[in-house]
PDB file of C-alpha atoms in Angstrom:
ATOM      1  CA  UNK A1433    -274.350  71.931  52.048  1.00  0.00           C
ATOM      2  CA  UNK A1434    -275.638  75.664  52.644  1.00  0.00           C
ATOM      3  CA  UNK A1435    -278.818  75.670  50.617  1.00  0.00           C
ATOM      4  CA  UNK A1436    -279.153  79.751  50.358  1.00  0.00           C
ATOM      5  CA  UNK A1437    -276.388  81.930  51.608  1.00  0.00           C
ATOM      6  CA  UNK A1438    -276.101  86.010  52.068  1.00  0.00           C
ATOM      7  CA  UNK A1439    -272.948  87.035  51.410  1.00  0.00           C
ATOM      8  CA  UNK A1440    -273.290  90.680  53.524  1.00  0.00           C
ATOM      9  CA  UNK A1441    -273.504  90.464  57.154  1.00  0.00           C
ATOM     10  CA  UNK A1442    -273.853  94.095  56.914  1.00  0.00           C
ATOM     11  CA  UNK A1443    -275.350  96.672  54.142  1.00  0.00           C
ATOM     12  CA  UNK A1444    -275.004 100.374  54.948  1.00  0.00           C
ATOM     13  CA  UNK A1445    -276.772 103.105  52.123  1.00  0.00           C
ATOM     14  CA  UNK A1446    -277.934 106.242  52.366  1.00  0.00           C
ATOM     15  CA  UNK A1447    -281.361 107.560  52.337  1.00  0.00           C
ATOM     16  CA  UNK A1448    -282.632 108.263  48.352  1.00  0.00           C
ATOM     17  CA  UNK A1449    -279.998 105.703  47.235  1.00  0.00           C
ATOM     18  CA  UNK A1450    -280.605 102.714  45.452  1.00  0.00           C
ATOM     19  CA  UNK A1451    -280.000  99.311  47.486  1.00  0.00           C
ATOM     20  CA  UNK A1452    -279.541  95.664  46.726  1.00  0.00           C
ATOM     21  CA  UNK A1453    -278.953  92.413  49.146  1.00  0.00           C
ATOM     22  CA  UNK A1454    -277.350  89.635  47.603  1.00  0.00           C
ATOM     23  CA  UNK A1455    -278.801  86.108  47.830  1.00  0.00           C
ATOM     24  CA  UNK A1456    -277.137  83.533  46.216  1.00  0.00           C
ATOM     25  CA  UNK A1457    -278.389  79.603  46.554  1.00  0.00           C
ATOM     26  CA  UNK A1458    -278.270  76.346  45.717  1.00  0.00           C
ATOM     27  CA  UNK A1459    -281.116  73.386  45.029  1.00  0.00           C
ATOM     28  CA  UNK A1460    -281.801  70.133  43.810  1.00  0.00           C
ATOM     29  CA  UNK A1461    -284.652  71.045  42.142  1.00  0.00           C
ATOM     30  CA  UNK A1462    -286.616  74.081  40.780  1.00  0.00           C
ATOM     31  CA  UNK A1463    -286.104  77.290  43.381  1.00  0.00           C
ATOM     32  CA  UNK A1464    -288.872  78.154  45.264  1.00  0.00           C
ATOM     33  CA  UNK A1465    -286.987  81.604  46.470  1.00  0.00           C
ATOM     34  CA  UNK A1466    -288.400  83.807  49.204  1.00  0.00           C
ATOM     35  CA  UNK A1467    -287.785  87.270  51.049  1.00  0.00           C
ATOM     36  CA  UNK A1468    -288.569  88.583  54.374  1.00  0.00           C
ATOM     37  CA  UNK A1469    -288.037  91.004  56.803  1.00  0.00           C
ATOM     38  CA  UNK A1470    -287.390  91.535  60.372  1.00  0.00           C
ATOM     39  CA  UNK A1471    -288.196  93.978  62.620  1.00  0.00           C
ATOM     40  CA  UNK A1472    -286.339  94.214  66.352  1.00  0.00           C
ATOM     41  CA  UNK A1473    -288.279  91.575  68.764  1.00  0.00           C
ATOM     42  CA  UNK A1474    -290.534  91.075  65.694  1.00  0.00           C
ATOM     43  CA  UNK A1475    -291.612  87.739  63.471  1.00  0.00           C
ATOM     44  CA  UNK A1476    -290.395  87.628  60.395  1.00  0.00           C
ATOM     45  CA  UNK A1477    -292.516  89.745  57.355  1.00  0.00           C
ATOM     46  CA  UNK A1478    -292.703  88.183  54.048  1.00  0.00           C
ATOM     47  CA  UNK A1479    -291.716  91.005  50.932  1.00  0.00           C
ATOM     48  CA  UNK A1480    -291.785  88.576  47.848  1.00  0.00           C
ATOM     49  CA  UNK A1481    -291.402  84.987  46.136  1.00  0.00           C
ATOM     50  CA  UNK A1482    -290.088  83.966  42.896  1.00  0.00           C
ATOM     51  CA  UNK A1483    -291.921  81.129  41.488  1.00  0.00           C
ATOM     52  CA  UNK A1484    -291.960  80.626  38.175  1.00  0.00           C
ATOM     53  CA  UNK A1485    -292.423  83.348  35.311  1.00  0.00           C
ATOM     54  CA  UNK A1486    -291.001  86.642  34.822  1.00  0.00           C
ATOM     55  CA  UNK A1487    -287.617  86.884  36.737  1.00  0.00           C
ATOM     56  CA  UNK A1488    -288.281  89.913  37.802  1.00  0.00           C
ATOM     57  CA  UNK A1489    -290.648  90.083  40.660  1.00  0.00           C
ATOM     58  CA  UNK A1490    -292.201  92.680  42.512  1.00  0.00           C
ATOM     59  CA  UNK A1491    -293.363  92.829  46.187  1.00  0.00           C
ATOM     60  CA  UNK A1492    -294.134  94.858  49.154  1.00  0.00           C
ATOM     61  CA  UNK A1493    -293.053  98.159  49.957  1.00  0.00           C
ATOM     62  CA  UNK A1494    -291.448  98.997  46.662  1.00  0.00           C
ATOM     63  CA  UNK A1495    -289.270  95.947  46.881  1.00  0.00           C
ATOM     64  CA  UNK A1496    -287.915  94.293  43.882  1.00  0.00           C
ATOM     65  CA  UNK A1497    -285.662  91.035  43.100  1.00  0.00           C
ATOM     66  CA  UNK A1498    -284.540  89.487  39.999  1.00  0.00           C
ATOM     67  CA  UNK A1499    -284.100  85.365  39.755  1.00  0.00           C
ATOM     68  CA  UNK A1500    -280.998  84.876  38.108  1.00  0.00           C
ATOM     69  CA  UNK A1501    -280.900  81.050  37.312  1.00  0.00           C
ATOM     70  CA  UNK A1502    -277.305  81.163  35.784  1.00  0.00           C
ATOM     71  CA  UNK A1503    -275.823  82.515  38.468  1.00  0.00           C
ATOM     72  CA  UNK A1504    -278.362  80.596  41.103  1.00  0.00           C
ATOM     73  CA  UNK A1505    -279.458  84.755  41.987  1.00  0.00           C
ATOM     74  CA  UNK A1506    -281.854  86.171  44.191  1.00  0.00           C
ATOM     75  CA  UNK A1507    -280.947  89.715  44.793  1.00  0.00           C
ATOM     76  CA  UNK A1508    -283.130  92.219  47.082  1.00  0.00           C
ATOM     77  CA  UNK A1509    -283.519  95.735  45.539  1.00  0.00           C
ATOM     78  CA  UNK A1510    -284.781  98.761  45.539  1.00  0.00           C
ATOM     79  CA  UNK A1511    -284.659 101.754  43.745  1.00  0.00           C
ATOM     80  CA  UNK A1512    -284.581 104.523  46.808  1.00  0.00           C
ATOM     81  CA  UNK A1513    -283.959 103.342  50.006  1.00  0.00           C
ATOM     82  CA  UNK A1514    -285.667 104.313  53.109  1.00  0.00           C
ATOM     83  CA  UNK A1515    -285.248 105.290  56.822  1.00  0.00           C
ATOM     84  CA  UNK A1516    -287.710 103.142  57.641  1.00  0.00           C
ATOM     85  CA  UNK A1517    -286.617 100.098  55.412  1.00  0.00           C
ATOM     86  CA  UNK A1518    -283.053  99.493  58.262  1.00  0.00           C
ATOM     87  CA  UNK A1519    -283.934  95.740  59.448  1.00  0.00           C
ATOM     88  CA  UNK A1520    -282.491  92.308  58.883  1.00  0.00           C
ATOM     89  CA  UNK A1521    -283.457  90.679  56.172  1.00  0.00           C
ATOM     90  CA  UNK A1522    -283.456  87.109  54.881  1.00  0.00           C
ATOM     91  CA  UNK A1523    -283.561  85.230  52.404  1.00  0.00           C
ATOM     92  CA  UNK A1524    -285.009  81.438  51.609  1.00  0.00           C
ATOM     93  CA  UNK A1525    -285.755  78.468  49.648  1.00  0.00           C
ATOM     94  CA  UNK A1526    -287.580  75.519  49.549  1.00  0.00           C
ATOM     95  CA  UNK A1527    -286.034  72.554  48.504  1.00  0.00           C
ATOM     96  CA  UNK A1528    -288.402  70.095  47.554  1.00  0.00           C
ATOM     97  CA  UNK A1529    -285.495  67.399  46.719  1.00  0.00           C
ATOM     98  CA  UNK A1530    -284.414  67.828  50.538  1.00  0.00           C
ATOM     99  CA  UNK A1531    -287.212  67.046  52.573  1.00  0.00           C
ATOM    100  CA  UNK A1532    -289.408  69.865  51.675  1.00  0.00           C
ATOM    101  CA  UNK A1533    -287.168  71.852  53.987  1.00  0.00           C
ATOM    102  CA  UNK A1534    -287.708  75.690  54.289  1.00  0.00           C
ATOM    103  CA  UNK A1535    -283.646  77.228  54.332  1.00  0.00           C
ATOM    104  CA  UNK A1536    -283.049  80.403  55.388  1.00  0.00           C
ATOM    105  CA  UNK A1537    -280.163  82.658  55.240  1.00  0.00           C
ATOM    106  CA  UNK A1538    -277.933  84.106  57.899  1.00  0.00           C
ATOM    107  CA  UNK A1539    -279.374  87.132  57.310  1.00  0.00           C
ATOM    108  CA  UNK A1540    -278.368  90.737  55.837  1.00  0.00           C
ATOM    109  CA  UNK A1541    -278.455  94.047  58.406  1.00  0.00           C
ATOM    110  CA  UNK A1542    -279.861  96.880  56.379  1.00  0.00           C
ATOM    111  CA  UNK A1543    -278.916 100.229  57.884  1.00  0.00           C
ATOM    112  CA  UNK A1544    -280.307 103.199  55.810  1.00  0.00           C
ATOM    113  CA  UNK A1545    -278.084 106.758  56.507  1.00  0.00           C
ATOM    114  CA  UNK A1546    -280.072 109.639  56.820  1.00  0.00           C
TER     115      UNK A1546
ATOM    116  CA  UNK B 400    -308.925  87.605  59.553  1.00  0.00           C
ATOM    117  CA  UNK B 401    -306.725  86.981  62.872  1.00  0.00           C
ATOM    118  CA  UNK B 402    -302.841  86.458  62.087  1.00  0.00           C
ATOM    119  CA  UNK B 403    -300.246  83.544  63.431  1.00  0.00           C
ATOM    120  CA  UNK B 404    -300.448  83.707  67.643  1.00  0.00           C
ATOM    121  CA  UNK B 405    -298.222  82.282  69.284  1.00  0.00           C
ATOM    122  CA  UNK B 406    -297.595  81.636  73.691  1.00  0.00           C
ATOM    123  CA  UNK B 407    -296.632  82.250  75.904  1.00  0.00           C
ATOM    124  CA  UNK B 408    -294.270  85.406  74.188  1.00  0.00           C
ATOM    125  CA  UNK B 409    -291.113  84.261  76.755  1.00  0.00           C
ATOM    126  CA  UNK B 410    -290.360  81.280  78.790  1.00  0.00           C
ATOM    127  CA  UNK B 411    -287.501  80.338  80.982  1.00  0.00           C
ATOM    128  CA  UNK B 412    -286.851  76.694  81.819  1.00  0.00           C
ATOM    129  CA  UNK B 413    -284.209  75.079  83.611  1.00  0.00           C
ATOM    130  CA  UNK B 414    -281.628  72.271  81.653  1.00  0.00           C
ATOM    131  CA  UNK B 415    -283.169  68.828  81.550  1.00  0.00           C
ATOM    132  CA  UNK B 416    -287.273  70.488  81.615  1.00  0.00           C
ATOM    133  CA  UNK B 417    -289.805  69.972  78.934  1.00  0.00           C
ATOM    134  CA  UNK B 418    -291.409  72.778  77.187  1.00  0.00           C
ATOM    135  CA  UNK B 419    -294.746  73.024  74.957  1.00  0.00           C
ATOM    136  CA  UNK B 420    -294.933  76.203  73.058  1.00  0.00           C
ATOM    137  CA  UNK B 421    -298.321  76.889  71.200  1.00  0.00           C
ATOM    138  CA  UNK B 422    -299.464  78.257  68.003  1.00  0.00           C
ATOM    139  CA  UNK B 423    -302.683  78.987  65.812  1.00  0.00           C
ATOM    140  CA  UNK B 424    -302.098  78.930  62.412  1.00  0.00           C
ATOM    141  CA  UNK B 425    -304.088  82.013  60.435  1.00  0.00           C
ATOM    142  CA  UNK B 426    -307.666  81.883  59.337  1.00  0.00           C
ATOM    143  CA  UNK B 427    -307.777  79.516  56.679  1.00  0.00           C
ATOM    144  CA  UNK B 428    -304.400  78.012  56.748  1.00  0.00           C
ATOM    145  CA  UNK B 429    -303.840  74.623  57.711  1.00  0.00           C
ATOM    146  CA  UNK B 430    -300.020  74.157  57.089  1.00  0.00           C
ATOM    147  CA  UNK B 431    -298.048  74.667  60.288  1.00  0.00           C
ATOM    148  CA  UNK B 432    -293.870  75.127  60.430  1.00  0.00           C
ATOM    149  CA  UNK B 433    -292.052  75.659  63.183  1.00  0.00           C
ATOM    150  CA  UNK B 434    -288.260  77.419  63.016  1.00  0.00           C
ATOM    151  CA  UNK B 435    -285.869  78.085  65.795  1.00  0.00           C
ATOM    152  CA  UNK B 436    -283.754  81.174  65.479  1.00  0.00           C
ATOM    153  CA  UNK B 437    -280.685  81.316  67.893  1.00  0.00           C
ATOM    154  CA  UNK B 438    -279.234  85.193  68.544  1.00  0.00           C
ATOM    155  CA  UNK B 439    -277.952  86.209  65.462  1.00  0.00           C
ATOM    156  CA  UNK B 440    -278.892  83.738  63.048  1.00  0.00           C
ATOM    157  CA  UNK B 441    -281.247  82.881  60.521  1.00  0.00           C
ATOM    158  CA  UNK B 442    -284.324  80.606  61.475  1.00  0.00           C
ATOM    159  CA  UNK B 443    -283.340  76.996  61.442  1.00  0.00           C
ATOM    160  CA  UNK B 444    -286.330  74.608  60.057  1.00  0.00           C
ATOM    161  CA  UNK B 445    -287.723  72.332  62.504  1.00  0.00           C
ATOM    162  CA  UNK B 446    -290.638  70.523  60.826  1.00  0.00           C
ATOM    163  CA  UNK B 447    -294.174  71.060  59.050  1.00  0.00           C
ATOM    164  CA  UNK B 448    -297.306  69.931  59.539  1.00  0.00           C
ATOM    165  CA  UNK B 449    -300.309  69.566  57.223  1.00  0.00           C
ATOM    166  CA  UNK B 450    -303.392  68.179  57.736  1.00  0.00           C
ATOM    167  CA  UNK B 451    -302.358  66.878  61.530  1.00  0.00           C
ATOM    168  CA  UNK B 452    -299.019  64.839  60.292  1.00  0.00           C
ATOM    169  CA  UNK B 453    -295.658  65.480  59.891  1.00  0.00           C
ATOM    170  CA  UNK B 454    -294.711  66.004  56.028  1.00  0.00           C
ATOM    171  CA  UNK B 455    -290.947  67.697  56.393  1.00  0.00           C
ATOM    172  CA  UNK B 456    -288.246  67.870  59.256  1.00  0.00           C
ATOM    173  CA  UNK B 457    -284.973  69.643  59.619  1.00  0.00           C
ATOM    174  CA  UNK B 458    -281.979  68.125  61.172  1.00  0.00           C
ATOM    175  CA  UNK B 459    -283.194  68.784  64.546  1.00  0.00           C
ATOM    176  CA  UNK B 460    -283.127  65.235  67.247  1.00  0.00           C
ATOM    177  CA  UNK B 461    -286.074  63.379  68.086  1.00  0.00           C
ATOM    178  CA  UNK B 462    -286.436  65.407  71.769  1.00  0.00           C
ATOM    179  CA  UNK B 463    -288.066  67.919  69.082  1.00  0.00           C
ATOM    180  CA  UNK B 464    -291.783  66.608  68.425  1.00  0.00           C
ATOM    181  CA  UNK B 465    -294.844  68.549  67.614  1.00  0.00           C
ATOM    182  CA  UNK B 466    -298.414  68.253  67.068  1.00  0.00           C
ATOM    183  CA  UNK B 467    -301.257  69.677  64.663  1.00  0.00           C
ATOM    184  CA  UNK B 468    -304.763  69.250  65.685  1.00  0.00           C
ATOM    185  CA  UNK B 469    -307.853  69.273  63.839  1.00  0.00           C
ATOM    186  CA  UNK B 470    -308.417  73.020  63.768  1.00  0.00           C
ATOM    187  CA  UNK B 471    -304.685  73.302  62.244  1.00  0.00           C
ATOM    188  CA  UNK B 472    -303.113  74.451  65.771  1.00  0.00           C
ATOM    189  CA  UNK B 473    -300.197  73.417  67.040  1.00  0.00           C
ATOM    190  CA  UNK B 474    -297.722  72.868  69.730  1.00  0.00           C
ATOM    191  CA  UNK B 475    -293.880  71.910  69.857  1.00  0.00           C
ATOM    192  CA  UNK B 476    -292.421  69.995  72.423  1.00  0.00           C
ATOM    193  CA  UNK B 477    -289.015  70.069  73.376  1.00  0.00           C
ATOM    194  CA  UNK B 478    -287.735  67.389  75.868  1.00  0.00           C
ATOM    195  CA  UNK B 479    -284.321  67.055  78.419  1.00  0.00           C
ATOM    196  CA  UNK B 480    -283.846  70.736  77.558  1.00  0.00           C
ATOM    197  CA  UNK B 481    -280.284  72.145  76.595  1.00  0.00           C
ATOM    198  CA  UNK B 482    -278.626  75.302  76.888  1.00  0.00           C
ATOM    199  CA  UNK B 483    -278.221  75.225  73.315  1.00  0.00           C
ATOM    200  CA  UNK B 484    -282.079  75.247  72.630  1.00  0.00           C
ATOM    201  CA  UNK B 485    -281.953  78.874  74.050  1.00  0.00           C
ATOM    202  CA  UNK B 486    -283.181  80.646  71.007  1.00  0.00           C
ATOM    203  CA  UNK B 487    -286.912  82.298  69.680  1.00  0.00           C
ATOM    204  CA  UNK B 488    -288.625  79.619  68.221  1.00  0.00           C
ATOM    205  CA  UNK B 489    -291.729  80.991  65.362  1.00  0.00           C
ATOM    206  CA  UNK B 490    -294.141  79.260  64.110  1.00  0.00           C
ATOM    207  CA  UNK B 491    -295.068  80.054  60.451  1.00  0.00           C
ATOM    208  CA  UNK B 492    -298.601  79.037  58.798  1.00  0.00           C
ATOM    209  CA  UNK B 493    -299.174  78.436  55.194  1.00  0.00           C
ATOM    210  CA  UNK B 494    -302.692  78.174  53.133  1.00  0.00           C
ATOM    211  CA  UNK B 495    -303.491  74.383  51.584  1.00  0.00           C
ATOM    212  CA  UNK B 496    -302.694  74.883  47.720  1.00  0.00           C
ATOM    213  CA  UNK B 497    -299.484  73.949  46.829  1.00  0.00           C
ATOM    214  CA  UNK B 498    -297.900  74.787  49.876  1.00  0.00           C
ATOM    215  CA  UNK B 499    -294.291  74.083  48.729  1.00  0.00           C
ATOM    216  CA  UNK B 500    -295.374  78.069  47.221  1.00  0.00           C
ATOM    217  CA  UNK B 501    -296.993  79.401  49.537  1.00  0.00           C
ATOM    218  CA  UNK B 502    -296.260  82.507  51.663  1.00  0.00           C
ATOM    219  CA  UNK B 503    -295.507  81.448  55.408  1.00  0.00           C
ATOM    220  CA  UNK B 504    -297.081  83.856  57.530  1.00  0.00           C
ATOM    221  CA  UNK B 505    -295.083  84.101  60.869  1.00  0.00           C
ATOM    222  CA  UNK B 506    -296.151  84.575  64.382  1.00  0.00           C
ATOM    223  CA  UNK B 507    -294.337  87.067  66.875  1.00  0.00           C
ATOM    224  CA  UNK B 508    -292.223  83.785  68.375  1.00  0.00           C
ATOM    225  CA  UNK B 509    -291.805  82.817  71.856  1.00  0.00           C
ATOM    226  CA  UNK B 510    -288.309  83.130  73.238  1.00  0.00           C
ATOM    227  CA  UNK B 511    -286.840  80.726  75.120  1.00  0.00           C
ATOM    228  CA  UNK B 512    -284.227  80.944  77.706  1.00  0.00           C
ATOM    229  CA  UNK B 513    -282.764  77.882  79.331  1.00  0.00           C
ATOM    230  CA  UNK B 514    -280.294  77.925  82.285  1.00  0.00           C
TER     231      UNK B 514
END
């Protein structure tokens, strides 16, 4: 069973707008939930991790995402999007009922307009 | 503080070959995972290392084997090489606290072509 899943293959917004990538997942346990970015011919760049605590966490480069547990919710946001911010992005989780496996997503293609 | 290396950066190997790819973990970290992204997808969990022995593994066959040494490097071997394992393969290191939590901290990944 997919553990984490990204519903967009694609995201298109313009520049100034706000922007969200949906992350939806499903665990065992409790959600260790992750975000990160790539970069052409780059590694992957972590943005932010939800935990435990508030469910709305805050990470790199104005980034946002809000845990949603009843919907099993991880979406990406931010509030005014970027030239600079058009990459792939994924998200993850670790399941610790599964191994302690690391799942990724297949992965979102931001493309800010200018 | 020095980040995740990895080598060599590309490699192209012939079907039925072994490969070893390399990687030091970041100052400090001695949690090692290695992932193998194919074109267009999302990285695929191989396994983790901590503390020099295998403590998680992905639904990847046995041909797939790795090693962490004392100073928290490591290297993956992949044996009888297939076309399919044509992908960039990153390896990811992770500080010792509760590293279920942790951030993974990637490397650049070393992309391997087999033909």
């Amino acid at each position: 069973a997919q553990s984490v899943a990204q519903p967009e293959d694609q995201v298109n917004v313009a520049e100034g707008n706000p922007l969200t990538v949906k992350c939806t997942y499903s665990v065992s346990g409790n959600p260790y939930l992750f975000w990160y970015v790539q970069y052409p011919n780059r590694g992957l760049q972590f943005l932010l991790k939800y935990i435990t605590g508030d469910n709305l966490v805050k990470g790199s480069y104005g980034f946002e995402a809000e845990f949603n547990k009843s919907q099993t919710s991880f979406h990406l946001k931010k509030p005014s999007a970027l030239v600079s911010d058009s990459a792939l992005y994924f998200c993850a989780v670790r399941d610790r009922g599964a191994g302690n496996q690391f799942y990724f997503g297949t992965g979102t293609s931001l493309t800010v307009i200018p | 503080e020095t980040g995740v290396t990895q080598s060599p950066t590309h490699l192209i190997k012939t079907r039925g070959q072994q490969v070893t790819l390399r990687c030091s973990s970041q100052s400090g970290h001695n949690t090692v995972s290695w992932y193998q992204q194919a074109l267009g997808q999302g990285p695929q969990f191989i396994f983790q290392y901590y503390r020099e022995e295998e403590n998680g593994r992905g639904n990847f066959p046995p041909r797939f084997s790795g090693l962490q040494f004392p100073n928290y490097s490591s290297e993956l071997n992949v044996n009888a090489l297939e076309l399919d394992d044509s992908a960039l393969y990153l390896c990811a290191s992770s500080p010792q606290t509760s590293w279920f939590q942790e951030t993974q901290y990637f490397g650049p990944g070393t992309r391997l072509l087999v033909l």
